[in-house]
Coordinates of C-alpha atoms and ligand atoms in Angstrom, one line a residue:
M1 CA 9.9 19.3 8.4
P2 CA 8.8 15.8 9.3
I3 CA 8.5 13.5 6.2
G4 CA 4.9 12.9 7.2
E5 CA 4.1 16.4 6.0
H6 CA 5.2 15.3 2.5
V7 CA 3.1 12.2 2.4
G8 CA 0.0 12.7 0.3
K9 CA -3.4 11.7 1.8
A10 CA -6.6 11.6 -0.1
D11 CA -9.6 9.4 -1.0
W12 CA -8.3 6.4 -3.1
K13 CA -11.6 6.6 -5.1
T14 CA -10.6 10.0 -6.5
E15 CA -6.8 10.1 -6.2
K16 CA -5.0 7.4 -8.2
H17 CA -1.9 7.3 -6.0
V18 CA -3.6 6.4 -2.7
P19 CA -3.3 2.7 -1.8
A20 CA -6.7 1.0 -1.3
I21 CA -6.7 -1.5 1.7
D22 CA -9.1 -4.4 1.3
C23 CA -9.6 -6.6 4.4
P24 CA -12.4 -7.5 6.9
D25 CA -13.5 -4.6 9.2
K26 CA -13.6 -7.1 12.0
V27 CA -11.4 -10.2 12.4
K28 CA -11.3 -13.1 14.8
A29 CA -8.5 -13.0 17.4
D30 CA -5.4 -15.0 16.5
Q31 CA -6.8 -16.1 13.1
M32 CA -5.1 -15.4 9.8
F33 CA -6.8 -13.0 7.4
D34 CA -5.8 -11.5 4.1
V35 CA -5.0 -7.8 3.5
K36 CA -4.9 -6.7 -0.1
V37 CA -3.3 -3.4 -1.0
T38 CA -3.7 -1.9 -4.4
V39 CA -2.7 1.4 -6.0
G40 CA -4.9 2.2 -8.9
K41 CA -8.0 0.2 -7.8
E42 CA -10.5 2.8 -8.9
I43 CA -8.5 5.1 -11.2
A44 CA -5.6 3.3 -13.1
H45 CA -2.1 4.6 -12.4
P46 CA 0.2 4.8 -15.4
N47 CA 2.4 1.7 -15.6
T48 CA 5.3 2.7 -17.8
T49 CA 9.1 2.8 -17.7
A50 CA 9.0 6.5 -17.0
H51 CA 6.2 6.6 -14.5
H52 CA 5.1 3.8 -12.2
I53 CA 4.6 2.6 -8.6
R54 CA 7.8 1.3 -7.2
W55 CA 6.6 -0.2 -3.9
I56 CA 4.0 -0.5 -1.3
A57 CA 4.6 -1.1 2.5
L58 CA 2.0 -2.2 5.0
Y59 CA 2.2 -1.5 8.7
F60 CA -0.1 -2.3 11.7
H61 CA -0.4 -0.1 14.8
P62 CA -2.2 -1.9 17.7
D63 CA -4.5 0.5 19.7
G64 CA -2.5 2.0 22.5
A65 CA 0.8 0.7 21.4
K66 CA 3.9 2.8 21.3
F67 CA 5.3 1.5 18.0
S68 CA 4.0 0.2 14.7
F69 CA 4.8 -3.2 13.2
Q70 CA 5.8 -3.7 9.6
I71 CA 3.5 -6.4 8.0
A72 CA 4.8 -6.6 4.4
R73 CA 6.6 -4.8 1.7
A74 CA 6.1 -5.4 -2.1
E75 CA 8.5 -4.2 -4.8
F76 CA 7.2 -3.8 -8.4
A77 CA 10.2 -4.1 -10.7
A78 CA 9.0 -4.7 -14.3
H79 CA 7.9 -1.5 -16.1
G80 CA 8.3 -2.3 -19.7
E81 CA 12.1 -1.7 -19.9
S82 CA 14.4 -4.0 -22.0
P83 CA 17.7 -3.8 -23.9
E84 CA 15.7 -2.2 -26.7
G85 CA 14.8 0.7 -24.5
A86 CA 11.9 2.1 -22.5
D87 CA 8.4 0.4 -22.9
T88 CA 9.6 -2.3 -25.3
S89 CA 9.5 -5.5 -23.3
T90 CA 5.7 -5.7 -23.0
I91 CA 6.3 -6.9 -19.4
Y92 CA 4.7 -4.8 -16.7
T93 CA 3.8 -5.3 -13.0
H94 CA 0.6 -4.0 -11.5
S95 CA 0.9 -2.4 -8.0
T96 CA -1.1 -4.9 -5.9
A97 CA -0.1 -7.3 -3.2
T98 CA -1.8 -9.5 -0.6
A99 CA -0.4 -10.4 2.8
A100 CA -1.8 -12.7 5.5
M101 CA -1.6 -11.7 9.1
K102 CA -3.2 -12.3 12.5
T103 CA -3.5 -10.3 15.7
K104 CA -5.1 -10.5 19.1
R105 CA -5.3 -6.7 19.3
A106 CA -7.4 -4.2 17.4
G107 CA -5.6 -1.5 15.6
T108 CA -5.0 0.4 12.4
L109 CA -3.4 -0.7 9.2
H110 CA -1.3 1.9 7.4
A111 CA -0.3 1.5 3.7
V112 CA 2.4 3.7 2.1
A113 CA 3.0 3.7 -1.6
F114 CA 5.8 5.3 -3.7
C115 CA 5.4 6.7 -7.2
N116 CA 8.7 7.4 -8.9
I117 CA 7.3 10.8 -10.1
H118 CA 4.7 11.8 -7.5
G119 CA 6.3 10.5 -4.3
L120 CA 4.7 9.1 -1.2
W121 CA 1.0 8.4 -0.5
E122 CA -0.7 6.8 2.4
S123 CA -4.0 5.5 3.6
E124 CA -5.3 3.7 6.7
K125 CA -8.0 1.3 7.8
K126 CA -9.1 0.3 11.3
I127 CA -9.5 -3.3 12.3
A128 CA -11.7 -4.5 15.1
V129 CA -11.0 -7.9 16.9
E130 CA -13.7 -10.1 18.2
Ligands
FE1 FE1 2.4 8.8 -10.4

């Protein structure tokens, strides 16, 4: 079974694992713009040693292209752990990251996030170019 069939897809407003992609709907050709991806934008995801978001990857697929391009990948590595044990350090990362990119071609952004308990989740957003 292709791994795509194990990747959860839902509305990020109602499912806390789905990455929310924030960027302009339409961008200017060849000009940098920011893409912010967040897991837990509307409904907070637990952020503990036992249960947390490990990483988010962002891809861009130009319309009509054969392959996708990786734009960025963010690792979240502090989840309260310390030599004293789980959830003792008071240091936690929040699963959000911003990348800047540019393109001359319209296409679709794809974000994939991984929860250490609940696996892979994805979302997408179309970008038009003017
Ligand atoms: Fe989870």
